Every structure is written in structure tokens, then in C-alpha cells.
């Protein structure tokens, strides 16, 4: 074998190895994203039904990656009361920001997202604020005022919108920030209303003290699942606030590129539908978890599609 043939053979081997490792890396990245997709599909069919409509695959999968990160943080507290796990997640986030190689599939998937959509000088404050919000549930003391409640809603939900903004829009301005935060308010208030009974049984009452005083409804009434005009008035006062945020969000869809208007709009109308589901069950948020049926979801989707024409 001549020297030239040896060089040629070595080059072929190198190219083959490079291609092999490239394929392995690609398969591993696809596996990480698939795991994130399964998380959103399992935990929120409403969001999955909406954001799976994003036609750009990379953008769609970036949403799944952010959701998986947030879901993990939420589950650490809601399901496990795992402060150690939450602290570990925060440390992993710090190491990730410093450029260390991500170890978990969540951060590997997140890296695919941030490297493509986030600016190099991106401020990860929304991620840390979200973790701070989860930590508030560990030492839950309740809220005195609506302002305090909205601060919590920002930490656990408004931040998620801010995380998604670089994915959903190439532009960045205060109007988009307001959209993200206000939609977070709406969705978290919706969660709170839907889960009043479950949360109370777990020792958490999110509705603020001043709302109880204003409605002339007591926490003892809440504990006994009392549905009366006072409770309905209190429920509706927050439901109408959430619906106001939803309406503003629908109006602000014009700020976004065409390819995300549909999935964003669907996430709004489908999540808003939870409030109506609570109403249709005669405000029984104590003995069952109200949700939007598949038939109703399809009806809301068709209605929204007509409104976009």
C-alpha cells in the first residue's frame, strides 16, 4: 500500500467516525426532545394540543423543552415537597449558565433551545424567579392582598411566558413582556380557581384574605366546601380578572409572527375554557377537578379558527 493510499484510508476512517458520532449525537438529541414531548403530552393535553400546532419543528420542540424544565420544578414541590431537589435544580441551572456540559435530558434539550433562540446575553432571571415561586409553596403562608397573589402568579407562571418569548418572537419589546406576564396571571388564576378544594385539603389557600373579607365568606366555609352566593361572587371576581387578561392576550396576538398566532390563541381559548367548565359544574371546585371535555375543546378550536378568518 502506497503512502497516498494509506493517507486516503485514514481520511476515510476519520470521516466515517465523524459521521458515526454525528449520527449518535443526533439520535441522542432526538431522544431528549422526545422525552420532553412526552412530559407535556402526559401532564397538559391542553398545552400539547395547542403548541403541537406550531409548524416549525425546532420551534415546537423548543416549547416542549421549556415546559419540561418548568414541569420538573413544579413537580418537585407539588408532588414531592422536595426542597433538596429544587436546590439541586437551581445549582444545575447555574452550572448550565456558566457553560458546563448539561447532564440531565432536560438541560440537554434546553441547550438545543437556548443555543438557537436565546441571545448570548440572555438574562436567566425568569428561570430563577420561577424556582423562587416554587420555593414559596414549601413554606406556604397564604396571601393578604391581590397584589401579593399576583406576585406569586408572576413567579410561577408569568416567568414561563417570558422564557418562551424568544422562541415565539424574534422581536423583543415591553408589549410582548406584558403579554407574557398577563397571560401567566390569567392561567395561574385559572389553576387556583379550578384547584380550590384540592389545594385547601393540602393546606394551601391561595385566594387572599382581603377577598374573603370582601365576599363575606370564611375559610371555615371553604373548608366545608360551602357553595353559596358569597362563594360564587368571590370566584367570579377572580374569574373576571382572568378573563380580562385572556381578552387582552387575544387582542395582542397581532404582535406575534403568523406561525405562532394559532397555537398561542388555542392555548388561550382552551385554558380559558376551564373557567366555564367550573361554572357549568355549578362552581363545584371542591369535590372534583373540572376540565374541558374533548368535544368542548374541538368546539373551541373550531370557533377560534373561524374568528381568525
CSV table of N, CA and C in Angstrom, one decimal, residues 84-201:
chain,number,residue,atom,x,y,z
A,84,UNK,N,-34.6,19.7,48.6
A,84,UNK,CA,-33.3,19.4,48.2
A,84,UNK,C,-33.2,19.2,46.7
A,85,UNK,N,-34.2,18.6,46.1
A,85,UNK,CA,-34.3,18.5,44.6
A,85,UNK,C,-34.4,19.9,43.9
A,86,UNK,N,-35.2,20.8,44.5
A,86,UNK,CA,-35.3,22.1,43.9
A,86,UNK,C,-34.0,22.9,44.0
A,87,UNK,N,-33.3,22.7,45.1
A,87,UNK,CA,-32.0,23.4,45.3
A,87,UNK,C,-31.0,22.8,44.3
A,88,UNK,N,-31.1,21.5,44.1
A,88,UNK,CA,-30.2,20.9,43.1
A,88,UNK,C,-30.4,21.4,41.7
A,89,UNK,N,-31.7,21.6,41.4
A,89,UNK,CA,-32.1,22.1,40.1
A,89,UNK,C,-31.6,23.5,39.9
A,90,UNK,N,-31.6,24.3,40.9
A,90,UNK,CA,-31.1,25.7,40.8
A,90,UNK,C,-29.6,25.6,40.6
A,91,UNK,N,-28.9,24.8,41.3
A,91,UNK,CA,-27.5,24.6,41.1
A,91,UNK,C,-27.1,24.2,39.7
A,92,UNK,N,-27.9,23.2,39.2
A,92,UNK,CA,-27.7,22.7,37.8
A,92,UNK,C,-27.9,23.8,36.8
A,93,UNK,N,-28.9,24.7,37.1
A,93,UNK,CA,-29.1,25.8,36.2
A,93,UNK,C,-27.9,26.8,36.2
A,94,UNK,N,-27.4,27.0,37.4
A,94,UNK,CA,-26.2,27.9,37.5
A,94,UNK,C,-25.0,27.4,36.7
A,95,UNK,N,-24.8,26.1,36.9
A,95,UNK,CA,-23.7,25.4,36.2
A,95,UNK,C,-23.9,25.5,34.7
A,96,UNK,N,-25.2,25.3,34.3
A,96,UNK,CA,-25.5,25.3,32.8
A,96,UNK,C,-25.2,26.7,32.3
A,97,UNK,N,-25.6,27.7,33.0
A,97,UNK,CA,-25.4,29.1,32.5
A,97,UNK,C,-23.9,29.4,32.4
A,98,UNK,N,-23.1,28.8,33.3
A,98,UNK,CA,-21.7,29.0,33.3
A,98,UNK,C,-21.0,28.2,32.1
A,99,UNK,N,-21.8,27.4,31.4
A,99,UNK,CA,-21.2,26.8,30.3
A,99,UNK,C,-20.8,25.3,30.5
A,100,UNK,N,-21.1,24.8,31.7
A,100,UNK,CA,-20.8,23.4,31.9
A,100,UNK,C,-21.7,22.4,31.1
A,101,UNK,N,-21.2,21.3,30.8
A,101,UNK,CA,-21.9,20.3,29.9
A,101,UNK,C,-23.1,19.8,30.7
A,102,UNK,N,-24.3,20.0,30.1
A,102,UNK,CA,-25.5,19.5,30.8
A,102,UNK,C,-25.6,18.0,31.0
A,103,UNK,N,-26.0,17.6,32.2
A,103,UNK,CA,-26.0,16.1,32.5
A,103,UNK,C,-27.4,15.5,32.3
A,104,UNK,N,-28.5,16.2,32.6
A,104,UNK,CA,-29.8,15.7,32.5
A,104,UNK,C,-30.4,15.9,31.1
A,105,UNK,N,-31.4,15.1,30.8
A,105,UNK,CA,-32.0,15.3,29.4
A,105,UNK,C,-32.7,16.6,29.4
A,106,UNK,N,-33.2,17.1,30.5
A,106,UNK,CA,-33.9,18.4,30.5
A,106,UNK,C,-33.0,19.5,30.0
A,107,UNK,N,-31.8,19.5,30.6
A,107,UNK,CA,-30.9,20.6,30.3
A,107,UNK,C,-30.2,20.4,28.9
A,108,UNK,N,-30.1,19.1,28.5
A,108,UNK,CA,-29.6,18.9,27.2
A,108,UNK,C,-30.6,19.4,26.1
A,109,UNK,N,-31.9,19.1,26.4
A,109,UNK,CA,-32.9,19.6,25.5
A,109,UNK,C,-33.0,21.2,25.6
A,110,UNK,N,-32.8,21.7,26.8
A,110,UNK,CA,-32.9,23.2,26.9
A,110,UNK,C,-31.7,23.8,26.2
A,111,UNK,N,-30.6,23.1,26.1
A,111,UNK,CA,-29.4,23.7,25.4
A,111,UNK,C,-29.7,23.8,23.9
A,112,UNK,N,-30.4,22.8,23.4
A,112,UNK,CA,-30.8,22.9,22.0
A,112,UNK,C,-31.7,24.2,21.7
A,113,UNK,N,-32.5,24.5,22.7
A,113,UNK,CA,-33.4,25.6,22.6
A,113,UNK,C,-32.6,27.0,22.8
A,114,UNK,N,-31.9,27.1,23.9
A,114,UNK,CA,-31.3,28.4,24.2
A,114,UNK,C,-30.2,28.7,23.2
A,115,UNK,N,-29.4,27.7,22.7
A,115,UNK,CA,-28.4,28.0,21.7
A,115,UNK,C,-28.9,28.5,20.4
A,116,UNK,N,-30.2,28.1,20.1
A,116,UNK,CA,-30.7,28.5,18.8
A,116,UNK,C,-31.6,29.8,18.9
A,117,UNK,N,-32.3,29.9,20.0
A,117,UNK,CA,-33.3,31.0,20.1
A,117,UNK,C,-32.9,32.2,21.1
A,118,UNK,N,-32.1,31.9,22.1
A,118,UNK,CA,-31.8,32.9,23.1
A,118,UNK,C,-30.6,33.7,22.7
A,119,UNK,N,-30.6,35.0,22.9
A,119,UNK,CA,-29.4,35.8,22.6
A,119,UNK,C,-28.3,35.4,23.6
A,120,UNK,N,-27.0,35.7,23.2
A,120,UNK,CA,-25.9,35.3,24.0
A,120,UNK,C,-25.9,35.9,25.4
A,121,UNK,N,-26.5,37.1,25.5
A,121,UNK,CA,-26.5,37.9,26.7
A,121,UNK,C,-27.9,37.7,27.5
A,122,UNK,N,-28.6,36.6,27.2
A,122,UNK,CA,-29.9,36.4,27.7
A,122,UNK,C,-29.8,36.3,29.3
A,123,UNK,N,-30.7,37.0,29.9
A,123,UNK,CA,-30.8,37.1,31.4
A,123,UNK,C,-31.8,36.0,31.8
A,124,UNK,N,-31.2,35.0,32.6
A,124,UNK,CA,-32.0,33.9,33.0
A,124,UNK,C,-32.8,34.1,34.3
A,125,UNK,N,-33.1,35.4,34.5
A,125,UNK,CA,-33.9,35.8,35.7
A,125,UNK,C,-35.2,35.1,35.8
A,126,UNK,N,-36.0,35.0,34.6
A,126,UNK,CA,-37.3,34.3,34.7
A,126,UNK,C,-37.1,32.8,35.3
A,127,UNK,N,-36.0,32.1,34.9
A,127,UNK,CA,-35.8,30.8,35.4
A,127,UNK,C,-35.6,30.8,36.9
A,128,UNK,N,-34.8,31.7,37.4
A,128,UNK,CA,-34.6,31.7,38.9
A,128,UNK,C,-35.8,32.2,39.6
A,129,UNK,N,-36.6,33.1,39.0
A,129,UNK,CA,-37.8,33.6,39.6
A,129,UNK,C,-38.8,32.5,39.7
A,130,UNK,N,-38.9,31.7,38.7
A,130,UNK,CA,-39.8,30.5,38.7
A,130,UNK,C,-39.5,29.6,39.8
A,131,UNK,N,-38.2,29.3,40.0
A,131,UNK,CA,-37.7,28.4,41.1
A,131,UNK,C,-38.1,29.1,42.5
A,132,UNK,N,-37.9,30.4,42.5
A,132,UNK,CA,-38.3,31.1,43.8
A,132,UNK,C,-39.7,31.0,44.1
A,133,UNK,N,-40.6,31.0,43.0
A,133,UNK,CA,-42.0,30.8,43.2
A,133,UNK,C,-42.4,29.5,43.7
A,134,UNK,N,-41.7,28.4,43.2
A,134,UNK,CA,-41.9,27.1,43.7
A,134,UNK,C,-41.5,27.0,45.2
A,135,UNK,N,-40.4,27.6,45.5
A,135,UNK,CA,-39.9,27.6,46.9
A,135,UNK,C,-41.0,28.2,47.9
A,136,UNK,N,-41.7,29.2,47.4
A,136,UNK,CA,-42.7,29.9,48.2
A,136,UNK,C,-43.8,28.9,48.7
A,137,UNK,N,-44.0,27.9,47.8
A,137,UNK,CA,-45.1,26.8,48.2
A,137,UNK,C,-44.6,25.9,49.3
A,138,UNK,N,-43.3,25.8,49.5
A,138,UNK,CA,-42.7,25.0,50.5
A,138,UNK,C,-43.0,25.5,51.9
A,139,UNK,N,-42.9,26.8,52.0
A,139,UNK,CA,-43.2,27.5,53.3
A,139,UNK,C,-44.4,28.3,53.1
A,140,UNK,N,-45.5,27.7,52.8
A,140,UNK,CA,-46.7,28.5,52.4
A,140,UNK,C,-47.4,29.2,53.6
A,141,UNK,N,-47.6,30.5,53.4
A,141,UNK,CA,-48.2,31.3,54.4
A,141,UNK,C,-49.5,32.0,54.0
A,142,UNK,N,-49.8,31.8,52.7
A,142,UNK,CA,-51.0,32.5,52.2
A,142,UNK,C,-50.7,33.9,51.8
A,143,UNK,N,-51.7,34.6,51.3
A,143,UNK,CA,-51.6,36.0,50.8
A,143,UNK,C,-52.6,36.9,51.5
A,144,UNK,N,-52.2,38.1,51.8
A,144,UNK,CA,-53.1,39.1,52.4
A,144,UNK,C,-53.9,39.8,51.3
A,145,UNK,N,-53.3,40.1,50.2
A,145,UNK,CA,-53.8,41.0,49.2
A,145,UNK,C,-53.7,40.4,47.8
A,146,UNK,N,-54.5,40.9,46.9
A,146,UNK,CA,-54.4,40.5,45.5
A,146,UNK,C,-53.1,40.8,44.9
A,147,UNK,N,-52.5,41.9,45.3
A,147,UNK,CA,-51.1,42.3,44.8
A,147,UNK,C,-50.1,41.2,45.2
A,148,UNK,N,-50.2,40.7,46.4
A,148,UNK,CA,-49.3,39.6,46.8
A,148,UNK,C,-49.5,38.3,46.0
A,149,UNK,N,-50.8,38.1,45.7
A,149,UNK,CA,-51.2,36.9,44.9
A,149,UNK,C,-50.6,37.0,43.5
A,150,UNK,N,-50.7,38.2,42.9
A,150,UNK,CA,-50.2,38.4,41.6
A,150,UNK,C,-48.7,38.3,41.5
A,151,UNK,N,-48.0,38.7,42.6
A,151,UNK,CA,-46.6,38.5,42.6
A,151,UNK,C,-46.2,37.0,42.6
A,152,UNK,N,-47.0,36.2,43.3
A,152,UNK,CA,-46.8,34.7,43.2
A,152,UNK,C,-47.1,34.2,41.8
A,153,UNK,N,-48.2,34.7,41.2
A,153,UNK,CA,-48.6,34.3,39.9
A,153,UNK,C,-47.5,34.6,38.9
A,154,UNK,N,-46.8,35.8,39.1
A,154,UNK,CA,-45.7,36.1,38.2
A,154,UNK,C,-44.6,35.1,38.3
A,155,UNK,N,-44.2,34.8,39.5
A,155,UNK,CA,-43.1,33.9,39.8
A,155,UNK,C,-43.3,32.5,39.2
A,156,UNK,N,-44.5,31.9,39.3
A,156,UNK,CA,-44.7,30.6,38.9
A,156,UNK,C,-45.3,30.4,37.5
A,157,UNK,N,-45.8,31.5,36.9
A,157,UNK,CA,-46.5,31.4,35.6
A,157,UNK,C,-46.1,32.5,34.6
A,158,UNK,N,-46.0,33.8,35.1
A,158,UNK,CA,-45.6,34.8,34.2
A,158,UNK,C,-44.2,34.6,33.7
A,159,UNK,N,-43.4,34.0,34.5
A,159,UNK,CA,-42.0,33.7,34.1
A,159,UNK,C,-41.9,32.8,32.9
A,160,UNK,N,-42.8,31.8,32.9
A,160,UNK,CA,-42.8,30.8,31.8
A,160,UNK,C,-43.1,31.5,30.5
A,161,UNK,N,-44.0,32.4,30.5
A,161,UNK,CA,-44.2,33.2,29.3
A,161,UNK,C,-43.0,33.9,28.8
A,162,UNK,N,-42.3,34.5,29.8
A,162,UNK,CA,-41.0,35.2,29.4
A,162,UNK,C,-40.0,34.3,28.9
A,163,UNK,N,-39.9,33.0,29.4
A,163,UNK,CA,-39.0,32.0,28.9
A,163,UNK,C,-39.3,31.7,27.4
A,164,UNK,N,-40.6,31.7,27.1
A,164,UNK,CA,-41.0,31.3,25.8
A,164,UNK,C,-40.9,32.4,24.7
A,165,UNK,N,-40.9,33.6,25.2
A,165,UNK,CA,-40.9,34.7,24.2
A,165,UNK,C,-39.8,34.7,23.2
A,166,UNK,N,-38.5,34.4,23.5
A,166,UNK,CA,-37.5,34.4,22.5
A,166,UNK,C,-37.8,33.3,21.4
A,167,UNK,N,-38.5,32.3,21.8
A,167,UNK,CA,-38.8,31.2,20.8
A,167,UNK,C,-40.0,31.6,19.9
A,168,UNK,N,-40.9,32.3,20.5
A,168,UNK,CA,-42.2,32.6,19.8
A,168,UNK,C,-42.1,33.9,18.9
A,169,UNK,N,-41.1,34.8,19.3
A,169,UNK,CA,-41.0,36.1,18.5
A,169,UNK,C,-39.5,36.5,18.4
A,170,UNK,N,-39.1,36.9,17.3
A,170,UNK,CA,-37.8,37.4,17.1
A,170,UNK,C,-37.6,38.8,17.6
A,171,UNK,N,-38.6,39.5,17.8
A,171,UNK,CA,-38.6,40.9,18.3
A,171,UNK,C,-38.8,40.8,19.8
A,172,UNK,N,-38.3,41.9,20.5
A,172,UNK,CA,-38.5,41.9,22.0
A,172,UNK,C,-38.8,43.3,22.4
A,173,UNK,N,-40.0,43.5,23.0
A,173,UNK,CA,-40.3,44.8,23.5
A,173,UNK,C,-41.2,44.7,24.7
A,174,UNK,N,-41.6,45.8,25.3
A,174,UNK,CA,-42.3,45.8,26.6
A,174,UNK,C,-43.7,45.2,26.4
A,175,UNK,N,-44.3,45.5,25.2
A,175,UNK,CA,-45.6,44.9,24.9
A,175,UNK,C,-45.7,43.4,25.0
A,176,UNK,N,-44.6,42.8,24.4
A,176,UNK,CA,-44.5,41.3,24.5
A,176,UNK,C,-44.3,40.8,25.9
A,177,UNK,N,-43.5,41.5,26.7
A,177,UNK,CA,-43.3,41.2,28.1
A,177,UNK,C,-44.6,41.2,28.8
A,178,UNK,N,-45.4,42.3,28.6
A,178,UNK,CA,-46.7,42.4,29.3
A,178,UNK,C,-47.6,41.3,28.9
A,179,UNK,N,-47.6,40.9,27.6
A,179,UNK,CA,-48.4,39.8,27.1
A,179,UNK,C,-48.1,38.6,27.9
A,180,UNK,N,-46.8,38.2,28.0
A,180,UNK,CA,-46.4,37.0,28.6
A,180,UNK,C,-46.7,37.0,30.1
A,181,UNK,N,-46.5,38.1,30.8
A,181,UNK,CA,-46.8,38.1,32.2
A,181,UNK,C,-48.3,38.1,32.5
A,182,UNK,N,-49.1,38.9,31.7
A,182,UNK,CA,-50.5,38.9,31.9
A,182,UNK,C,-51.2,37.6,31.6
A,183,UNK,N,-50.7,36.9,30.6
A,183,UNK,CA,-51.2,35.6,30.3
A,183,UNK,C,-50.9,34.6,31.4
A,184,UNK,N,-49.7,34.8,32.0
A,184,UNK,CA,-49.3,33.9,33.1
A,184,UNK,C,-50.3,34.2,34.3
A,185,UNK,N,-50.6,35.5,34.5
A,185,UNK,CA,-51.6,35.8,35.6
A,185,UNK,C,-52.9,35.0,35.3
A,186,UNK,N,-53.4,35.1,34.1
A,186,UNK,CA,-54.7,34.5,33.8
A,186,UNK,C,-54.7,33.0,34.0
A,187,UNK,N,-53.6,32.4,33.5
A,187,UNK,CA,-53.6,30.9,33.6
A,187,UNK,C,-53.4,30.4,35.0
A,188,UNK,N,-52.6,31.2,35.8
A,188,UNK,CA,-52.4,30.7,37.2
A,188,UNK,C,-53.7,31.0,38.0
A,189,UNK,N,-54.3,32.1,37.8
A,189,UNK,CA,-55.6,32.3,38.5
A,189,UNK,C,-56.6,31.2,38.1
A,190,UNK,N,-56.6,30.8,36.9
A,190,UNK,CA,-57.5,29.7,36.4
A,190,UNK,C,-57.1,28.5,37.2
A,191,UNK,N,-55.9,28.2,37.3
A,191,UNK,CA,-55.4,27.0,38.1
A,191,UNK,C,-55.9,27.1,39.5
A,192,UNK,N,-55.8,28.2,40.1
A,192,UNK,CA,-56.1,28.4,41.5
A,192,UNK,C,-57.6,28.2,41.7
A,193,UNK,N,-58.4,28.8,40.8
A,193,UNK,CA,-59.9,28.6,40.9
A,193,UNK,C,-60.3,27.1,40.7
A,194,UNK,N,-59.7,26.5,39.7
A,194,UNK,CA,-60.0,25.1,39.5
A,194,UNK,C,-59.7,24.2,40.6
A,195,UNK,N,-58.6,24.5,41.3
A,195,UNK,CA,-58.0,23.6,42.4
A,195,UNK,C,-58.3,24.1,43.8
A,196,UNK,N,-59.3,24.9,44.0
A,196,UNK,CA,-59.6,25.4,45.3
A,196,UNK,C,-59.7,24.3,46.4
A,197,UNK,N,-60.5,23.3,46.1
A,197,UNK,CA,-60.7,22.2,47.0
A,197,UNK,C,-59.5,21.4,47.3
A,198,UNK,N,-58.8,21.0,46.2
A,198,UNK,CA,-57.6,20.2,46.3
A,198,UNK,C,-56.5,20.9,47.1
A,199,UNK,N,-56.3,22.2,46.8
A,199,UNK,CA,-55.3,23.0,47.5
A,199,UNK,C,-55.6,23.1,49.0
A,200,UNK,N,-56.9,23.4,49.3
A,200,UNK,CA,-57.3,23.5,50.7
A,200,UNK,C,-57.0,22.3,51.5
A,201,UNK,N,-57.3,21.1,50.9
A,201,UNK,CA,-57.0,19.8,51.5
A,201,UNK,C,-55.5,19.6,51.8
